CSV table of C-alpha atoms and ligand atoms in Angstrom, one decimal:
chain,number,residue,atom,x,y,z
A,29,MET,CA,114.4,89.3,100.3
A,30,HIS,CA,115.4,92.2,98.2
A,31,ILE,CA,112.5,93.3,95.8
A,32,ILE,CA,112.9,95.9,93.1
A,33,HIS,CA,109.7,97.2,91.4
A,34,ILE,CA,110.0,98.9,88.1
A,35,ALA,CA,106.7,100.8,87.4
A,36,SER,CA,105.0,103.7,85.8
A,37,GLU,CA,102.8,104.7,88.9
A,38,LEU,CA,103.0,104.8,92.6
A,39,ALA,CA,100.5,106.4,94.9
A,40,PRO,CA,100.4,109.2,95.9
A,41,VAL,CA,103.6,110.3,94.1
A,42,ALA,CA,102.5,109.5,90.6
A,43,LYS,CA,98.9,108.2,90.4
A,44,ILE,CA,96.4,107.8,87.6
A,45,GLY,CA,94.5,104.6,89.0
A,46,GLY,CA,94.6,101.5,90.7
A,47,LEU,CA,98.0,100.5,89.5
A,48,ALA,CA,99.5,103.2,91.8
A,49,ASP,CA,97.7,102.0,94.8
A,50,VAL,CA,98.6,98.4,94.3
A,51,VAL,CA,102.4,99.1,93.8
A,52,TYR,CA,102.3,101.4,96.9
A,53,GLY,CA,100.3,99.0,98.9
A,54,LEU,CA,102.4,95.9,97.9
A,55,CYS,CA,105.7,97.8,98.8
A,56,GLN,CA,104.5,98.8,102.1
A,57,ALA,CA,103.3,95.4,103.1
A,58,THR,CA,106.5,93.7,102.0
A,59,LEU,CA,108.6,96.3,104.0
A,60,LYS,CA,106.3,95.6,107.1
A,61,LEU,CA,107.4,92.1,106.8
A,62,GLY,CA,111.1,93.0,107.0
A,63,HIS,CA,112.0,92.6,103.4
A,64,THR,CA,113.7,95.3,101.3
A,65,ALA,CA,111.6,96.9,98.6
A,66,GLU,CA,112.7,99.7,96.2
A,67,ILE,CA,111.1,101.2,93.3
A,68,ILE,CA,112.1,102.8,90.1
A,69,LEU,CA,109.8,105.4,88.4
A,70,PRO,CA,110.3,107.8,85.5
A,71,LYS,CA,111.0,111.3,86.8
A,72,TYR,CA,107.7,112.9,85.6
A,73,ASP,CA,107.3,116.7,86.1
A,74,CYS,CA,103.7,116.3,87.4
A,75,MET,CA,104.6,114.4,90.6
A,76,ASN,CA,103.5,114.9,94.0
A,77,TYR,CA,106.5,115.5,96.0
A,78,SER,CA,104.9,116.5,99.2
A,79,GLN,CA,105.4,113.2,101.3
A,80,LEU,CA,109.0,112.6,99.9
A,81,THR,CA,112.2,113.4,101.9
A,82,ASN,CA,115.8,113.5,100.9
A,83,LEU,CA,115.3,114.1,97.2
A,84,LYS,CA,118.7,114.3,95.6
A,85,ILE,CA,120.6,113.5,92.5
A,86,GLU,CA,122.1,110.0,93.0
A,87,GLN,CA,124.1,110.0,90.0
A,88,LYS,CA,124.4,112.9,87.4
A,89,GLU,CA,125.1,110.9,84.4
A,90,LEU,CA,124.2,107.4,83.6
A,91,TRP,CA,124.9,106.5,80.2
A,92,ILE,CA,123.1,104.1,77.9
A,93,VAL,CA,124.2,103.2,74.4
A,94,ALA,CA,121.6,103.1,71.5
A,95,GLY,CA,123.1,102.5,68.0
A,96,SER,CA,126.2,104.6,67.8
A,97,THR,CA,125.1,107.3,70.2
A,98,ARG,CA,125.4,107.5,74.0
A,99,TYR,CA,122.6,109.0,76.1
A,100,SER,CA,123.0,110.5,79.5
A,101,ASN,CA,120.5,110.4,82.3
A,102,ALA,CA,120.3,111.7,85.8
A,103,ILE,CA,119.4,109.3,88.6
A,104,TRP,CA,117.3,110.8,91.4
A,105,SER,CA,116.6,109.2,94.8
A,106,ALA,CA,114.1,110.0,97.6
A,107,ASN,CA,112.6,108.4,100.5
A,108,PHE,CA,108.9,107.8,101.0
A,109,GLY,CA,108.8,106.5,104.5
A,110,LYS,CA,110.8,103.4,104.4
A,111,LEU,CA,110.5,103.0,100.8
A,112,LYS,CA,113.4,104.1,98.7
A,113,ILE,CA,112.5,105.5,95.2
A,114,PHE,CA,114.6,106.0,92.2
A,115,PHE,CA,113.8,108.2,89.6
A,116,MET,CA,115.1,108.2,86.0
A,117,GLU,CA,115.5,111.4,84.2
A,118,PRO,CA,116.9,111.7,80.7
A,119,ASN,CA,119.2,114.6,80.2
A,120,HIS,CA,118.9,114.7,76.3
A,121,GLU,CA,115.1,115.0,75.8
A,122,ARG,CA,112.0,115.9,78.0
A,123,LEU,CA,110.4,112.5,77.7
A,124,TYR,CA,108.7,112.6,81.2
A,125,ASP,CA,108.1,116.4,81.3
A,126,ARG,CA,104.7,116.5,79.5
A,127,GLY,CA,102.5,117.5,82.4
A,128,VAL,CA,100.9,114.0,82.3
A,129,ILE,CA,101.9,110.4,83.1
A,130,TYR,CA,100.3,108.8,80.0
A,131,GLY,CA,98.5,110.1,76.9
A,132,CYS,CA,101.3,111.2,74.7
A,133,SER,CA,101.6,110.0,71.1
A,134,ASP,CA,105.0,108.6,71.7
A,135,ASP,CA,104.0,106.7,75.2
A,136,ILE,CA,105.7,103.6,73.8
A,137,ASP,CA,108.9,105.2,73.1
A,138,ARG,CA,108.8,106.8,76.6
A,139,PHE,CA,108.3,103.5,78.3
A,140,VAL,CA,110.7,101.5,76.0
A,141,TYR,CA,113.3,104.1,77.1
A,142,PHE,CA,112.4,104.0,80.8
A,143,SER,CA,112.7,100.2,80.8
A,144,CYS,CA,116.2,100.4,79.3
A,145,VAL,CA,117.4,103.1,81.5
A,146,ALA,CA,116.0,101.2,84.6
A,147,MET,CA,117.8,98.2,83.6
A,148,GLN,CA,121.0,99.8,83.0
A,149,TYR,CA,120.8,101.5,86.3
A,150,LEU,CA,120.3,98.2,88.0
A,151,LEU,CA,123.1,96.5,86.0
A,152,GLN,CA,125.7,99.1,87.1
A,153,SER,CA,124.3,99.5,90.7
A,154,GLY,CA,125.7,96.3,91.9
A,155,LYS,CA,122.5,95.6,93.8
A,156,GLN,CA,121.9,92.2,94.8
A,157,ILE,CA,118.4,91.6,93.8
A,158,ASP,CA,116.2,88.6,94.4
A,159,ILE,CA,113.0,89.7,92.6
A,160,LEU,CA,112.5,92.2,89.8
A,161,HIS,CA,108.8,93.0,89.8
A,162,LEU,CA,107.3,94.6,86.7
A,163,HIS,CA,104.0,96.1,86.1
A,164,ASP,CA,101.8,96.1,83.0
A,165,TRP,CA,103.1,96.7,79.5
A,166,HIS,CA,105.1,99.8,80.5
A,167,THR,CA,107.9,97.7,82.0
A,168,SER,CA,107.2,94.3,80.5
A,169,LEU,CA,110.3,94.9,78.1
A,170,VAL,CA,112.6,94.4,81.1
A,171,ALA,CA,111.8,90.8,81.4
A,172,PHE,CA,112.8,90.3,77.8
A,173,LEU,CA,116.0,92.2,78.1
A,174,CYS,CA,117.0,90.3,81.1
A,175,LYS,CA,116.4,86.8,79.5
A,176,LYS,CA,117.8,87.7,76.2
A,177,ASN,CA,121.0,89.2,77.6
A,178,ASN,CA,121.1,86.6,80.4
A,179,TYR,CA,121.5,89.4,83.1
A,180,LYS,CA,121.4,88.1,86.5
A,181,LEU,CA,119.0,90.6,88.1
A,182,GLY,CA,116.9,88.3,90.1
A,183,LYS,CA,113.6,86.4,89.1
A,184,CYS,CA,111.2,88.4,87.1
A,185,VAL,CA,107.5,88.7,88.1
A,186,LEU,CA,105.2,90.6,85.8
A,187,THR,CA,101.8,91.7,87.4
A,188,ILE,CA,99.0,92.2,84.8
A,189,HIS,CA,96.8,95.1,86.1
A,190,ASN,CA,94.9,95.6,83.0
A,191,LEU,CA,95.2,93.4,79.8
A,192,ALA,CA,93.3,96.0,77.6
A,193,HIS,CA,96.5,98.0,77.3
A,194,GLN,CA,99.4,96.1,75.8
A,195,GLY,CA,101.9,98.5,74.1
A,196,ILE,CA,101.3,97.5,70.6
A,197,CYS,CA,103.1,99.2,67.7
A,198,ARG,CA,105.1,98.8,64.6
A,199,ILE,CA,108.8,99.2,65.2
A,200,SER,CA,109.1,101.3,61.9
A,201,ALA,CA,106.8,103.8,63.5
A,202,LEU,CA,108.9,104.3,66.6
A,203,SER,CA,111.5,106.8,67.3
A,204,LYS,CA,115.0,106.4,66.1
A,205,LEU,CA,116.2,106.1,69.7
A,206,SER,CA,113.6,103.3,70.4
A,207,LYS,CA,114.5,101.6,67.1
A,208,ASP,CA,118.4,101.8,68.1
A,209,LEU,CA,117.6,100.5,71.4
A,210,LEU,CA,115.6,97.5,70.2
A,211,GLU,CA,118.0,96.8,67.3
A,212,GLY,CA,119.3,93.2,67.2
A,213,LEU,CA,117.1,91.9,69.8
A,214,GLY,CA,115.1,89.8,67.2
A,215,PHE,CA,111.8,91.7,67.1
A,216,SER,CA,109.9,91.6,64.0
A,217,ASP,CA,108.2,94.8,62.8
A,218,SER,CA,105.1,94.4,65.0
A,219,MET,CA,105.8,94.6,68.7
A,220,ASN,CA,103.5,93.7,71.6
A,221,LEU,CA,105.3,94.7,74.9
A,222,LEU,CA,102.9,93.0,77.2
A,223,GLU,CA,103.2,89.8,75.2
A,224,THR,CA,106.8,89.9,75.4
A,225,GLY,CA,106.5,90.2,79.1
A,226,ILE,CA,104.1,87.3,79.3
A,227,LEU,CA,106.5,85.2,77.4
A,228,TYR,CA,109.7,86.0,79.2
A,229,ALA,CA,108.7,86.6,82.9
A,230,ASP,CA,109.3,83.8,85.1
A,231,ARG,CA,105.9,84.1,86.8
A,232,ILE,CA,102.8,86.2,85.9
A,233,THR,CA,100.4,87.6,88.6
A,234,ILE,CA,96.9,88.7,87.8
A,235,VAL,CA,95.1,90.9,90.2
A,236,SER,CA,92.1,88.7,91.0
A,237,SER,CA,91.4,85.1,90.5
A,238,ASN,CA,88.4,85.7,88.3
A,239,TYR,CA,90.2,87.9,86.0
A,240,ALA,CA,92.9,85.4,85.8
A,241,LYS,CA,90.3,83.0,84.4
A,242,GLU,CA,88.5,85.6,82.1
A,243,ILE,CA,91.7,86.5,80.4
A,244,GLN,CA,92.3,83.2,79.2
A,245,THR,CA,89.1,83.2,77.1
A,246,PRO,CA,88.5,84.7,73.6
A,247,GLU,CA,86.0,87.2,75.3
A,248,GLY,CA,88.3,88.6,78.0
A,249,GLY,CA,91.7,87.8,76.5
A,250,PHE,CA,92.0,91.0,74.2
A,251,GLY,CA,93.8,88.9,71.5
A,252,LEU,CA,96.4,87.4,74.1
A,253,ASP,CA,94.1,84.5,75.3
A,254,PRO,CA,96.1,82.0,73.4
A,255,VAL,CA,99.4,83.2,74.7
A,256,LEU,CA,98.0,83.2,78.2
A,257,ARG,CA,96.6,79.7,77.9
A,258,ASP,CA,100.0,78.5,76.8
A,259,SER,CA,101.6,80.2,79.8
A,260,GLN,CA,99.0,78.9,82.1
A,261,LYS,CA,101.6,77.3,84.5
A,262,LYS,CA,103.1,80.6,85.0
A,263,LEU,CA,99.8,82.4,86.0
A,264,VAL,CA,98.4,83.0,89.3
A,265,GLY,CA,95.5,85.3,90.5
A,266,ILE,CA,96.1,87.3,93.6
A,267,LEU,CA,93.5,89.7,94.6
A,268,ASN,CA,94.8,93.3,95.3
A,269,GLY,CA,94.5,94.7,98.8
A,270,ILE,CA,94.0,98.2,100.1
A,271,ASP,CA,96.5,99.8,102.3
A,272,GLN,CA,94.6,100.2,105.5
A,273,ASP,CA,97.0,102.9,106.9
A,274,TYR,CA,96.3,105.0,103.8
A,275,TRP,CA,92.7,104.3,103.6
A,276,ASN,CA,91.8,104.5,107.3
A,277,PRO,CA,88.6,106.1,108.3
A,278,SER,CA,89.8,106.5,111.9
A,279,LYS,CA,92.7,108.9,110.8
A,280,ASP,CA,91.9,110.0,107.3
A,281,PRO,CA,92.6,113.7,107.3
A,282,CYS,CA,90.3,114.3,104.4
A,283,LEU,CA,87.2,113.5,106.5
A,284,LYS,CA,85.1,115.9,108.3
A,285,ARG,CA,84.5,113.3,111.0
A,286,ASN,CA,86.7,110.2,111.6
A,287,TYR,CA,85.2,107.0,112.8
A,288,ASN,CA,86.2,103.5,114.1
A,289,THR,CA,84.6,101.0,111.7
A,290,GLN,CA,84.4,98.3,114.5
A,291,GLU,CA,81.2,99.9,115.7
A,292,LEU,CA,78.3,100.4,113.3
A,293,GLU,CA,76.7,103.0,115.4
A,294,ASN,CA,80.0,105.1,115.0
A,295,VAL,CA,79.9,104.6,111.3
A,296,LEU,CA,76.4,105.6,110.8
A,297,LYS,CA,76.8,108.8,112.8
A,298,ALA,CA,80.0,109.7,111.0
A,299,LYS,CA,78.3,109.0,107.8
A,300,GLN,CA,75.8,111.5,108.6
A,301,THR,CA,78.4,114.2,109.4
A,302,ASN,CA,80.5,113.6,106.4
A,303,LYS,CA,77.4,113.4,104.2
A,304,CYS,CA,76.1,116.8,105.5
A,305,PHE,CA,79.6,118.4,105.0
A,306,LEU,CA,79.8,117.0,101.4
A,307,GLN,CA,76.4,118.1,100.6
A,308,GLN,CA,77.2,121.6,101.8
A,309,TYR,CA,80.6,121.7,100.0
A,310,LEU,CA,79.1,120.5,96.7
A,311,SER,CA,75.8,122.7,97.0
A,312,LEU,CA,73.6,119.7,97.2
A,313,ALA,CA,70.3,119.8,99.2
A,314,GLN,CA,70.9,118.9,102.9
A,315,GLU,CA,68.5,116.0,102.8
A,316,ASN,CA,68.4,112.5,104.2
A,317,ILE,CA,68.0,110.8,100.8
A,318,PRO,CA,70.3,108.2,99.3
A,319,LEU,CA,73.5,109.6,98.0
A,320,VAL,CA,74.9,107.6,95.2
A,321,ALA,CA,78.5,108.3,94.0
A,322,SER,CA,80.9,107.2,91.2
A,323,ILE,CA,84.7,107.6,91.6
A,324,SER,CA,86.1,106.6,88.4
A,325,ARG,CA,88.4,107.3,85.4
A,326,LEU,CA,86.0,108.1,82.6
A,327,VAL,CA,87.1,105.6,80.0
A,328,PRO,CA,85.1,103.1,78.0
A,329,GLN,CA,86.1,100.3,80.5
A,330,LYS,CA,84.4,101.9,83.3
A,331,GLY,CA,80.8,102.1,81.4
A,332,PRO,CA,80.4,105.9,81.1
A,333,ASP,CA,76.9,105.5,79.4
A,334,LEU,CA,75.9,103.4,82.3
A,335,ILE,CA,77.3,106.0,84.7
A,336,GLU,CA,75.1,108.6,82.8
A,337,TYR,CA,72.1,106.4,83.1
A,338,GLY,CA,72.8,105.8,86.7
A,339,ILE,CA,72.7,109.5,87.4
A,340,ILE,CA,69.3,109.9,85.5
A,341,ARG,CA,67.8,106.9,87.3
A,342,THR,CA,69.0,107.9,90.8
A,343,LEU,CA,67.3,111.3,90.5
A,344,GLU,CA,64.2,109.7,89.2
A,345,LEU,CA,64.2,107.3,92.2
A,346,GLY,CA,64.7,110.4,94.6
A,347,GLY,CA,68.2,110.2,95.3
A,348,GLN,CA,71.3,112.4,94.9
A,349,PHE,CA,74.4,111.7,92.8
A,350,VAL,CA,78.0,112.8,93.0
A,351,LEU,CA,80.4,111.9,90.2
A,352,LEU,CA,84.1,112.4,90.6
A,353,GLY,CA,85.4,111.4,87.1
A,354,SER,CA,88.8,112.0,85.7
A,355,THR,CA,89.0,112.6,81.9
A,356,SER,CA,91.9,112.1,79.7
A,357,ILE,CA,93.0,113.6,76.3
A,358,SER,CA,92.7,110.1,74.8
A,359,ASN,CA,89.1,109.9,75.4
A,360,SER,CA,87.9,113.4,74.2
A,361,GLU,CA,84.4,112.2,73.2
A,362,ILE,CA,83.6,110.8,76.7
A,363,LYS,CA,85.0,114.0,78.2
A,364,GLU,CA,82.5,116.0,75.9
A,365,GLN,CA,79.7,113.8,77.0
A,366,PHE,CA,80.2,114.5,80.6
A,367,VAL,CA,80.9,118.3,80.3
A,368,ALA,CA,77.4,118.3,78.6
A,369,ILE,CA,75.9,116.4,81.5
A,370,GLN,CA,77.7,118.9,83.9
A,371,LYS,CA,75.9,121.7,81.9
A,372,ARG,CA,72.6,119.9,81.9
A,373,TYR,CA,72.5,119.7,85.7
A,374,ARG,CA,74.2,123.0,86.5
A,375,GLY,CA,72.2,124.6,89.3
A,376,ASP,CA,70.4,121.3,90.3
A,377,ASN,CA,71.0,120.8,93.9
A,378,ARG,CA,70.6,116.9,93.5
A,379,VAL,CA,73.8,116.4,91.4
A,380,ALA,CA,77.5,117.3,91.5
A,381,ILE,CA,79.7,116.3,88.4
A,382,LEU,CA,83.2,116.9,89.1
A,383,LEU,CA,85.4,116.3,86.2
A,384,THR,CA,88.8,116.2,87.9
A,385,ASN,CA,91.3,113.9,89.7
A,386,ASP,CA,91.0,114.8,93.4
A,387,GLU,CA,92.5,112.3,95.8
A,388,ALA,CA,91.3,114.3,99.0
A,389,LEU,CA,87.8,114.7,97.7
A,390,ALA,CA,87.6,111.0,96.6
A,391,HIS,CA,88.4,110.1,100.4
A,392,LEU,CA,85.6,112.4,101.6
A,393,ILE,CA,83.1,110.8,99.0
A,394,PHE,CA,84.1,107.3,100.1
A,395,ALA,CA,83.1,108.2,103.6
A,396,ALA,CA,80.0,110.4,102.7
A,397,ALA,CA,78.2,108.5,100.1
A,398,ASP,CA,75.6,105.8,100.8
A,399,LEU,CA,76.1,103.7,97.6
A,400,LEU,CA,79.0,103.5,95.0
A,401,LEU,CA,77.9,102.6,91.4
A,402,ILE,CA,80.6,100.6,89.5
A,403,PRO,CA,79.1,99.6,86.2
A,404,SER,CA,82.4,98.4,84.4
A,405,LEU,CA,82.4,96.7,81.2
A,406,PHE,CA,85.4,94.8,82.5
A,407,GLU,CA,87.3,95.2,85.8
A,408,PRO,CA,90.6,93.4,86.4
A,409,CYS,CA,90.2,93.9,90.2
A,410,GLY,CA,88.8,97.2,91.1
A,411,LEU,CA,89.7,99.0,94.3
A,412,THR,CA,86.8,101.3,94.6
A,413,GLN,CA,84.4,98.6,95.7
A,414,MET,CA,86.8,97.7,98.4
A,415,ILE,CA,87.6,101.0,99.7
A,416,ALA,CA,83.8,101.8,99.7
A,417,MET,CA,83.0,98.8,101.9
A,418,HIS,CA,86.0,99.6,104.2
A,419,TYR,CA,84.4,103.2,104.5
A,420,GLY,CA,80.9,102.0,105.2
A,421,THR,CA,79.6,102.6,101.8
A,422,ILE,CA,77.7,99.8,99.8
A,423,PRO,CA,78.7,98.9,96.3
A,424,ILE,CA,76.4,98.4,93.3
A,425,ALA,CA,78.7,96.4,91.0
A,426,ARG,CA,78.6,94.8,87.6
A,427,MET,CA,79.6,91.2,87.9
A,428,THR,CA,82.9,91.0,86.1
A,429,GLY,CA,86.6,90.5,87.0
A,430,GLY,CA,87.6,91.2,90.4
A,431,LEU,CA,84.2,92.6,91.2
A,432,VAL,CA,82.8,88.9,91.1
A,433,ASP,CA,85.5,88.0,93.8
A,434,THR,CA,84.6,90.9,96.1
A,435,VAL,CA,81.0,91.9,95.9
A,436,PHE,CA,78.2,89.4,96.7
A,437,ASP,CA,74.6,90.4,96.1
A,438,ILE,CA,72.3,90.7,99.1
A,439,ASP,CA,69.4,89.0,97.4
A,440,THR,CA,70.8,86.6,94.9
A,441,SER,CA,74.4,85.5,96.0
A,442,ASP,CA,74.9,81.9,97.0
A,443,LYS,CA,77.2,83.1,99.7
A,444,PRO,CA,76.2,82.9,103.4
A,445,LEU,CA,73.9,85.9,104.3
A,446,LYS,CA,76.6,87.3,106.5
A,447,GLU,CA,79.1,87.6,103.6
A,448,ARG,CA,76.7,89.4,101.3
A,449,ASN,CA,77.8,92.9,101.0
A,450,GLY,CA,76.3,94.8,97.9
A,451,PHE,CA,74.0,94.9,95.0
A,452,THR,CA,75.0,93.4,91.8
A,453,PHE,CA,74.0,93.0,88.1
A,454,ALA,CA,75.2,90.7,85.4
A,455,PHE,CA,74.9,92.4,82.1
A,456,PRO,CA,76.2,95.9,81.6
A,457,ASP,CA,73.0,97.5,80.2
A,458,GLN,CA,70.4,100.0,81.5
A,459,GLN,CA,68.2,97.2,82.7
A,460,GLY,CA,71.1,95.7,84.8
A,461,VAL,CA,71.9,99.1,86.3
A,462,ASN,CA,68.3,99.8,86.9
A,463,TRP,CA,67.6,96.4,88.7
A,464,ALA,CA,70.5,96.8,91.1
A,465,LEU,CA,69.9,100.7,91.6
A,466,GLU,CA,66.2,100.2,92.3
A,467,ARG,CA,66.7,97.5,95.0
A,468,ALA,CA,69.5,99.5,96.6
A,469,VAL,CA,67.6,102.9,96.8
A,470,THR,CA,64.6,101.0,98.1
A,471,CYS,CA,66.8,99.2,100.6
A,472,TYR,CA,67.9,102.6,102.1
A,473,LYS,CA,64.7,102.8,104.1
A,474,ASN,CA,64.9,99.3,105.3
A,475,HIS,CA,67.3,100.0,108.2
A,476,LYS,CA,67.7,96.3,109.3
A,477,LYS,CA,68.6,95.1,105.9
A,478,TRP,CA,70.8,98.1,105.2
A,479,GLN,CA,72.8,97.7,108.3
A,480,LYS,CA,73.2,94.0,107.7
A,481,ILE,CA,74.9,94.9,104.4
A,482,LEU,CA,77.0,97.5,105.8
A,483,ARG,CA,78.2,95.2,108.6
A,484,SER,CA,79.1,92.6,106.0
A,485,GLY,CA,81.1,95.0,103.9
A,486,LEU,CA,82.9,96.5,107.1
A,487,SER,CA,83.9,93.0,108.2
A,488,GLN,CA,85.6,91.9,104.9
A,489,ASP,CA,89.3,91.7,105.0
A,490,PHE,CA,90.7,93.4,102.1
A,491,SER,CA,94.1,94.2,103.8
A,492,TRP,CA,97.5,93.7,102.0
A,493,GLU,CA,98.6,91.6,105.0
A,494,LYS,CA,96.5,88.8,103.3
A,495,SER,CA,97.3,89.4,99.8
A,496,VAL,CA,101.1,90.0,100.4
A,497,LYS,CA,101.5,86.4,101.7
A,498,GLN,CA,100.5,85.1,98.4
A,499,TYR,CA,103.1,87.5,96.6
A,500,LEU,CA,105.7,86.0,99.0
A,501,LEU,CA,104.9,82.5,98.2
A,502,VAL,CA,105.3,83.3,94.5
A,503,TYR,CA,108.7,85.1,95.2
A,504,GLU,CA,109.8,82.2,97.6
A,505,GLU,CA,108.7,79.5,95.1
A,506,LEU,CA,110.7,81.2,92.4
A,507,LEU,CA,113.9,81.6,94.5
A,508,SER,CA,113.7,78.0,95.4
A,509,PHE,CA,114.6,77.0,91.8
A,510,LYS,CA,118.0,77.6,90.8
A,511,SER,CA,118.8,78.3,87.3
B,802,LIG,P1,91.5,101.8,87.7
B,802,LIG,O1,92.9,101.2,88.2
B,802,LIG,O2,91.0,100.9,86.6
B,802,LIG,O3,91.4,103.1,87.5
B,802,LIG,P2,90.5,100.8,90.3
B,802,LIG,O4,89.2,100.8,91.0
B,802,LIG,O5,91.4,99.7,90.5
B,802,LIG,O6,90.4,101.5,88.9
B,802,LIG,O7,91.4,102.1,91.1
B,802,LIG,C1,90.9,103.4,91.1
B,802,LIG,C2,91.7,104.2,92.0
B,802,LIG,O8,91.8,105.5,91.5
B,802,LIG,C3,91.0,104.4,93.3
B,802,LIG,O9,92.0,104.6,94.4
B,802,LIG,C4,90.1,105.6,93.2
B,802,LIG,O10,89.8,106.2,94.3
B,802,LIG,C5,91.0,106.3,92.4
B,802,LIG,N1,90.2,107.4,91.4
B,802,LIG,C6,89.6,107.0,90.3
B,802,LIG,N2,89.2,108.2,89.9
B,802,LIG,C7,89.6,109.3,90.6
B,802,LIG,C8,89.3,110.7,90.6
B,802,LIG,N3,88.6,111.3,89.6
B,802,LIG,N4,89.7,111.4,91.5
B,802,LIG,C9,90.6,110.7,92.5
B,802,LIG,N5,90.8,109.5,92.7
B,802,LIG,C10,90.3,108.7,91.8
């Protein structure tokens, strides 16, 4: 099968969050099964090129027509292991040279343009494509363009990673270039790119079964629940995996001590070494007390107030807290909130607040922490709970979206005891956090119970090998319908 992904992120080349990990993991898993997977990305100026080889200009000038003007683009290609990546770079304007992936006032223009250029590139490339796999609102427009123009570029699969972001705007507020690109396609003035994708894609995958249910309700549908209910037959929930070569404690170069997760003794010893190293690195007291961490984008979805409360409460309960949180220009109030927290705790050797995106440090924290707090208000799938468990760290998670499908409370879950792998709470409020956190910190001293939870988390299969089979079923089923 020949699968082409068109996406805004790919780990670790251009990564903001889980979307990047998922696109990477899915590509690798399909390649391993002998399929051809390629990906098209914008050529951002802030990419991590370190693991790419053979970066070169594939085509100096790819022209697209908008209104009465032609725009030229350079097409770059590179190899990332077995994965071939194509980068689209407009020659006329610095649409992707902004030092950021998202967060510009003209993001919708940037991704409308990207969708059109990617489409044009595929049309003239002559590639025989089976599946065109699109991700979130950024590339949803491609599904519409294919159907509207009857382009034969394979079956269109759209994955919804996060329904909260839809690419909504008024066409009259877009740039002249976008207006010209969208001219005559039958849009009214208001446009919702994700909705367009939902209506025109052949199949829609959602990143967990529980989130697939939640988004069809008024509470979880962000206004699109009626459209999603109408498209119910096209929807399928497939839990994300984690790439276990990339997230591999036995080889991870970011750890002080690597470990084989098959033996608990090994995990416990390595945890001690990695924890001491992290404590030293972050100037935390070298004590054997519960180390709670949070690794998250600091946006409303992730429950920033509850993260703050989690810090306060952890200290009251006698633990340490490490926050690795990335801030963004579009959430400046949250950034200010955490800068103030950072100041409050300056010099306190029980807390480290790091307001940055640091991939290597994230790996070390996953290995070094005892507990990972995830108090999300909603969470389509969530990867951090899976990575944490795979690294021998116990999640404390709010029961929403994919967290419901992956974290099972040691005390209250109706799952068999050997599958219970964490601490959970139902309501995203301080009482909820407190209830789970108190139990978790207390449990730290109960070695027998603690190790039971650890073992259960470590034995869970969150590999892509499992999830990719479900994607392949979706692809095969679509290809079996001739149209
Ligand atoms: P989302 O996609 O909503 O951000 P996920 O849990 O699905 O949340 O995925 C988050 C991914 O981003 C994980 O790989 C996590 O390790 C990573 N991540 C989040 N915040 C940071 C940060 N500040 N620094 C490094 N990595 C981060």
